[in-house]
C-alpha cells in the first residue's frame, strides 16, 4: 500500500538497510544513506531502486553536520520527513582487555553516538512538526551480555537506554519511538563473525534470522503500530530479558550456549570451505 510518508534511513549499502530500502521503496519515499557512497550507488543500480521514490546520499552517522545535511536533502527532495530509521551499525568481535583503542571509539561512535546524532537532528524536526516516528535498530545484545562482544554490547545497551528516555522526551510532541532488537541476522556483519571464536554466542540460537524476517516485522508491526520495543524472535527475546533482569542466572548457561554456537560456526566454516 503506497503512502506519502518519507523515511530517512542509514546503513543502506548492505545488510538490513539495503533490504529494507528495496522492500519499502514501492510504498514509501526514502532518503537512503550510507558512509560508503560507492556501495550505496551500486545497490541502487543492482536492486533497481526507483529514482522517483529513492534518493541516495552520503552520511557518516558520526558527523552531526552530515545529519543536518541529510535532513535538508530529504526535505528538498520530498518536502517532508516522517520516519527516521537508524539501521547503520558496526561490530568486530574481541575481548575487552585485548581490543585496540580504535575499536572502542568506532563501536561507540557508530552504534551509539550515530544514533544519538540522528535522533537529535530528526527529533528536533519531528518535535516542531508535532509528528514523526523514530526507529532505532538495537540487538538482543541491548538486553543480554555477550562475552566476546563486550564493545558491541556496551554500544547496544546505550542505544536501548537512550531510546527509552527519548521516547518519554518526545511523546508530548506526538512523536513515537521504537527500538527493534533482533537476534543474529544473516548479513555481511554475521559473515564476519564466523571466524571469531569470541563470537560463538552469536550463533547459539536455534536459527539465524533473515532480512525477510525483519521486513515482515517492520511492515506488519513496527511501521503501522509503532510499539516501544520489539524483540525478534520473541522467544529469544524472553531469554535475553531474563538475562537482563537476573544477570547472575544466565552465567552458568553462557558456556553451554557458546558450545552450541561453536558447533554452528564449525559447520558454517566447512560449508564455506574455510
Tab-separated table of C-alpha atoms in Angstrom:
chain	number	residue	atom	x	y	z
A	1	UNK	CA	0.000	0.000	0.000
A	2	UNK	CA	1.562	3.272	-1.101
A	3	UNK	CA	1.825	6.154	1.360
A	4	UNK	CA	3.104	9.706	1.147
A	5	UNK	CA	5.433	9.139	4.099
A	6	UNK	CA	9.134	9.843	3.807
A	7	UNK	CA	11.858	7.810	5.526
A	8	UNK	CA	15.449	8.801	6.231
A	9	UNK	CA	17.362	5.528	6.592
A	10	UNK	CA	21.002	4.784	7.421
A	11	UNK	CA	23.198	1.799	6.582
A	12	UNK	CA	21.587	1.252	3.176
A	13	UNK	CA	24.655	-0.060	1.325
A	14	UNK	CA	24.437	-3.543	2.839
A	15	UNK	CA	22.549	-5.934	5.065
A	16	UNK	CA	19.337	-4.895	6.763
A	17	UNK	CA	19.343	-1.332	5.463
A	18	UNK	CA	19.794	-2.420	1.866
A	19	UNK	CA	16.989	-4.961	2.071
A	20	UNK	CA	14.555	-2.591	3.804
A	21	UNK	CA	15.208	0.075	1.177
A	22	UNK	CA	14.313	-2.394	-1.562
A	23	UNK	CA	11.284	-3.725	0.344
A	24	UNK	CA	9.828	-0.324	1.237
A	25	UNK	CA	10.677	1.635	-1.913
A	26	UNK	CA	7.330	0.912	-3.554
A	27	UNK	CA	5.284	2.167	-0.609
A	28	UNK	CA	7.434	4.938	0.852
A	29	UNK	CA	9.755	7.647	-0.361
A	30	UNK	CA	13.225	7.123	1.059
A	31	UNK	CA	16.447	9.034	1.508
A	32	UNK	CA	18.820	6.050	1.551
A	33	UNK	CA	22.146	6.921	3.149
A	34	UNK	CA	25.472	5.290	3.911
A	35	UNK	CA	29.069	6.320	4.508
A	36	UNK	CA	30.014	4.004	1.616
A	37	UNK	CA	28.771	6.064	-1.332
A	38	UNK	CA	30.181	3.719	-3.993
A	39	UNK	CA	28.462	0.736	-2.416
A	40	UNK	CA	25.243	2.705	-1.982
A	41	UNK	CA	25.109	3.682	-5.657
A	42	UNK	CA	25.894	0.100	-6.677
A	43	UNK	CA	22.981	-1.147	-4.566
A	44	UNK	CA	20.679	1.386	-6.195
A	45	UNK	CA	21.632	0.077	-9.644
A	46	UNK	CA	21.665	-3.626	-8.782
A	47	UNK	CA	18.385	-3.549	-6.849
A	48	UNK	CA	16.637	-1.172	-9.215
A	49	UNK	CA	15.606	1.365	-6.585
A	50	UNK	CA	13.029	3.615	-8.305
A	51	UNK	CA	14.510	7.097	-8.631
A	52	UNK	CA	11.154	8.764	-8.087
A	53	UNK	CA	10.925	7.089	-4.677
A	54	UNK	CA	14.530	6.683	-3.539
A	55	UNK	CA	17.298	9.276	-3.360
A	56	UNK	CA	20.786	8.384	-2.161
A	57	UNK	CA	23.192	10.456	-0.093
A	58	UNK	CA	26.447	10.084	1.801
A	59	UNK	CA	26.016	10.134	5.546
A	60	UNK	CA	28.655	9.376	8.134
A	61	UNK	CA	26.397	8.908	11.159
A	62	UNK	CA	29.212	10.024	13.449
A	63	UNK	CA	29.090	13.533	11.987
A	64	UNK	CA	26.367	15.814	13.299
A	65	UNK	CA	26.806	18.231	10.416
A	66	UNK	CA	26.169	15.486	7.871
A	67	UNK	CA	22.935	14.652	9.670
A	68	UNK	CA	21.810	18.251	9.229
A	69	UNK	CA	22.611	17.984	5.518
A	70	UNK	CA	20.698	14.689	5.219
A	71	UNK	CA	17.593	16.319	6.698
A	72	UNK	CA	17.953	19.245	4.303
A	73	UNK	CA	18.300	16.887	1.325
A	74	UNK	CA	15.234	14.867	2.327
A	75	UNK	CA	13.115	17.993	2.705
A	76	UNK	CA	14.386	19.359	-0.594
A	77	UNK	CA	13.694	16.094	-2.444
A	78	UNK	CA	10.384	15.095	-0.881
A	79	UNK	CA	9.060	18.092	1.046
A	80	UNK	CA	8.715	16.284	4.362
A	81	UNK	CA	10.188	13.633	6.666
A	82	UNK	CA	8.029	11.271	8.711
A	83	UNK	CA	10.256	8.388	9.798
A	84	UNK	CA	13.877	8.018	10.881
A	85	UNK	CA	15.364	4.521	10.661
A	86	UNK	CA	18.727	4.194	12.392
A	87	UNK	CA	19.973	0.933	10.889
A	88	UNK	CA	23.718	1.524	10.437
A	89	UNK	CA	25.904	-0.491	12.780
A	90	UNK	CA	29.411	-1.767	13.428
A	91	UNK	CA	30.693	-4.950	15.060
A	92	UNK	CA	34.082	-6.569	15.451
A	93	UNK	CA	34.399	-9.395	17.989
A	94	UNK	CA	37.048	-9.206	20.671
A	95	UNK	CA	37.592	-9.434	24.406
A	96	UNK	CA	37.678	-6.031	26.098
A	97	UNK	CA	41.174	-6.493	27.517
A	98	UNK	CA	42.569	-7.362	24.077
A	99	UNK	CA	40.950	-4.847	21.695
A	100	UNK	CA	42.722	-1.863	20.169
A	101	UNK	CA	41.725	1.637	21.345
A	102	UNK	CA	40.321	2.493	17.912
A	103	UNK	CA	37.769	-0.312	18.253
A	104	UNK	CA	36.365	1.283	21.409
A	105	UNK	CA	35.855	4.550	19.565
A	106	UNK	CA	34.352	3.004	16.429
A	107	UNK	CA	31.786	0.862	18.267
A	108	UNK	CA	30.557	3.729	20.405
A	109	UNK	CA	30.809	6.388	17.699
A	110	UNK	CA	28.843	4.443	15.080
A	111	UNK	CA	26.394	2.419	17.159
A	112	UNK	CA	25.639	4.825	19.999
A	113	UNK	CA	26.685	8.354	19.046
A	114	UNK	CA	25.488	7.853	15.458
A	115	UNK	CA	22.011	7.024	16.730
A	116	UNK	CA	22.057	9.934	19.164
A	117	UNK	CA	23.093	12.446	16.479
A	118	UNK	CA	20.328	11.232	14.173
A	119	UNK	CA	17.700	11.388	16.890
A	120	UNK	CA	18.912	14.826	17.934
A	121	UNK	CA	18.593	16.306	14.444
A	122	UNK	CA	15.466	14.480	13.250
A	123	UNK	CA	13.923	14.611	16.712
A	124	UNK	CA	14.072	18.404	16.645
A	125	UNK	CA	12.332	18.372	13.265
A	126	UNK	CA	9.660	15.914	14.422
A	127	UNK	CA	9.002	17.893	17.603
A	128	UNK	CA	8.498	21.056	15.573
A	129	UNK	CA	6.036	19.387	13.203
A	130	UNK	CA	4.308	17.580	16.085
A	131	UNK	CA	4.564	14.162	14.435
A	132	UNK	CA	7.116	11.557	13.451
A	133	UNK	CA	8.428	8.085	14.171
A	134	UNK	CA	11.972	7.240	15.267
A	135	UNK	CA	13.021	3.609	14.759
A	136	UNK	CA	16.342	2.562	16.252
A	137	UNK	CA	17.759	-0.867	15.466
A	138	UNK	CA	19.349	-2.332	18.547
A	139	UNK	CA	20.001	-6.018	19.173
A	140	UNK	CA	19.251	-8.729	21.692
A	141	UNK	CA	22.671	-7.534	22.889
A	142	UNK	CA	20.752	-4.435	24.062
A	143	UNK	CA	19.303	-6.729	26.748
A	144	UNK	CA	21.751	-9.541	27.394
A	145	UNK	CA	25.529	-9.536	27.854
A	146	UNK	CA	27.507	-11.469	25.259
A	147	UNK	CA	31.099	-12.262	26.288
A	148	UNK	CA	33.431	-11.710	23.356
A	149	UNK	CA	31.268	-8.880	22.030
A	150	UNK	CA	31.561	-6.558	25.016
A	151	UNK	CA	32.115	-3.382	22.976
A	152	UNK	CA	29.110	-4.143	20.795
A	153	UNK	CA	27.040	-4.939	23.892
A	154	UNK	CA	28.077	-1.650	25.510
A	155	UNK	CA	27.021	0.311	22.451
A	156	UNK	CA	23.691	-1.504	22.092
A	157	UNK	CA	22.871	-1.203	25.801
A	158	UNK	CA	23.450	2.525	25.320
A	159	UNK	CA	21.063	2.551	22.367
A	160	UNK	CA	18.320	0.960	24.456
A	161	UNK	CA	18.726	3.318	27.403
A	162	UNK	CA	18.821	6.325	25.112
A	163	UNK	CA	15.796	5.154	23.110
A	164	UNK	CA	13.634	4.596	26.192
A	165	UNK	CA	14.496	8.042	27.547
A	166	UNK	CA	13.975	9.644	24.133
A	167	UNK	CA	10.517	8.106	23.911
A	168	UNK	CA	9.467	9.917	27.061
A	169	UNK	CA	11.028	13.175	25.906
A	170	UNK	CA	9.305	13.197	22.508
A	171	UNK	CA	5.919	11.707	23.421
A	172	UNK	CA	4.494	15.103	24.408
A	173	UNK	CA	5.119	16.271	20.835
A	174	UNK	CA	3.185	13.375	19.305
A	175	UNK	CA	6.403	11.628	18.209
A	176	UNK	CA	6.624	7.835	18.506
A	177	UNK	CA	9.864	5.969	19.234
A	178	UNK	CA	10.553	2.266	18.617
A	179	UNK	CA	13.505	0.047	19.452
A	180	UNK	CA	13.848	-3.097	17.316
A	181	UNK	CA	16.050	-5.782	18.893
A	182	UNK	CA	16.750	-8.722	16.576
A	183	UNK	CA	18.771	-11.847	17.184
A	184	UNK	CA	21.584	-12.639	14.719
A	185	UNK	CA	20.591	-11.776	11.140
A	186	UNK	CA	22.160	-13.251	8.003
A	187	UNK	CA	24.091	-10.214	6.749
A	188	UNK	CA	27.731	-9.372	5.984
A	189	UNK	CA	28.077	-8.433	9.666
A	190	UNK	CA	27.220	-12.013	10.616
A	191	UNK	CA	29.543	-13.481	7.978
A	192	UNK	CA	32.406	-11.534	9.540
A	193	UNK	CA	31.845	-13.260	12.897
A	194	UNK	CA	32.110	-16.842	11.643
A	195	UNK	CA	35.899	-16.880	12.026
A	196	UNK	CA	35.961	-15.392	15.533
A	197	UNK	CA	35.801	-17.808	18.475
A	198	UNK	CA	34.849	-14.815	20.623
A	199	UNK	CA	31.575	-14.522	18.679
A	200	UNK	CA	30.326	-18.036	19.484
A	201	UNK	CA	27.255	-16.784	21.366
A	202	UNK	CA	26.079	-15.004	18.219
A	203	UNK	CA	25.443	-18.424	16.646
A	204	UNK	CA	23.786	-20.049	19.664
A	205	UNK	CA	20.174	-19.522	18.564
A	206	UNK	CA	18.010	-22.251	17.022
A	207	UNK	CA	18.120	-20.466	13.683
A	208	UNK	CA	19.565	-17.368	12.088
A	209	UNK	CA	17.109	-14.637	11.183
A	210	UNK	CA	16.857	-13.474	7.588
A	211	UNK	CA	16.388	-9.944	6.323
A	212	UNK	CA	12.952	-11.115	5.168
A	213	UNK	CA	12.085	-11.860	8.805
A	214	UNK	CA	12.878	-8.262	9.693
A	215	UNK	CA	10.986	-6.979	6.673
A	216	UNK	CA	7.819	-8.698	7.885
A	217	UNK	CA	8.149	-7.249	11.382
A	218	UNK	CA	8.778	-3.743	10.062
A	219	UNK	CA	5.854	-3.851	7.615
A	220	UNK	CA	3.332	-5.673	9.803
A	221	UNK	CA	4.184	-4.352	13.261
A	222	UNK	CA	6.756	-1.576	13.590
A	223	UNK	CA	5.627	0.930	10.944
A	224	UNK	CA	1.842	0.622	11.379
A	225	UNK	CA	1.623	0.121	15.154
A	226	UNK	CA	4.762	1.957	16.390
A	227	UNK	CA	5.427	-0.133	19.547
A	228	UNK	CA	8.055	0.985	22.030
A	229	UNK	CA	10.088	-2.250	21.887
A	230	UNK	CA	10.164	-5.317	19.666
A	231	UNK	CA	12.378	-8.383	20.089
A	232	UNK	CA	12.888	-10.792	17.197
A	233	UNK	CA	12.126	-13.603	17.770
A	234	UNK	CA	10.001	-13.247	20.883
A	235	UNK	CA	11.274	-16.477	22.465
A	236	UNK	CA	14.926	-15.452	22.345
A	237	UNK	CA	13.844	-12.013	23.465
A	238	UNK	CA	12.360	-13.512	26.631
A	239	UNK	CA	15.655	-15.282	27.368
A	240	UNK	CA	17.533	-12.028	26.807
A	241	UNK	CA	15.190	-10.189	29.153
A	242	UNK	CA	15.751	-12.859	31.813
A	243	UNK	CA	19.485	-12.282	31.454
A	244	UNK	CA	18.835	-8.583	31.932
A	245	UNK	CA	16.594	-8.978	34.990
A	246	UNK	CA	18.681	-11.654	36.720
A	247	UNK	CA	22.161	-11.448	35.196
A	248	UNK	CA	23.647	-13.981	37.589
A	249	UNK	CA	21.185	-16.657	36.479
A	250	UNK	CA	22.495	-16.712	32.931
A	251	UNK	CA	26.195	-17.023	33.802
A	252	UNK	CA	26.189	-20.858	34.172
A	253	UNK	CA	24.329	-21.170	30.860
A	254	UNK	CA	26.695	-18.970	28.872
A	255	UNK	CA	29.297	-21.739	28.269
A	256	UNK	CA	26.505	-24.083	27.115
A	257	UNK	CA	25.241	-21.528	24.586
A	258	UNK	CA	28.825	-20.833	23.477
A	259	UNK	CA	29.424	-24.535	22.818
A	260	UNK	CA	26.291	-24.666	20.676
A	261	UNK	CA	27.462	-21.594	18.821
A	262	UNK	CA	30.918	-23.020	18.113
A	263	UNK	CA	29.352	-26.120	16.558
A	264	UNK	CA	27.402	-23.923	14.179
A	265	UNK	CA	30.464	-21.828	13.421
A	266	UNK	CA	32.378	-25.004	12.543
A	267	UNK	CA	29.559	-26.139	10.254
A	268	UNK	CA	29.436	-22.768	8.541
A	269	UNK	CA	33.204	-22.760	8.003
A	270	UNK	CA	33.002	-26.203	6.451
A	271	UNK	CA	30.177	-25.049	4.219
A	272	UNK	CA	32.249	-22.107	3.030
A	273	UNK	CA	35.359	-24.250	2.616
A	274	UNK	CA	37.358	-22.458	5.289
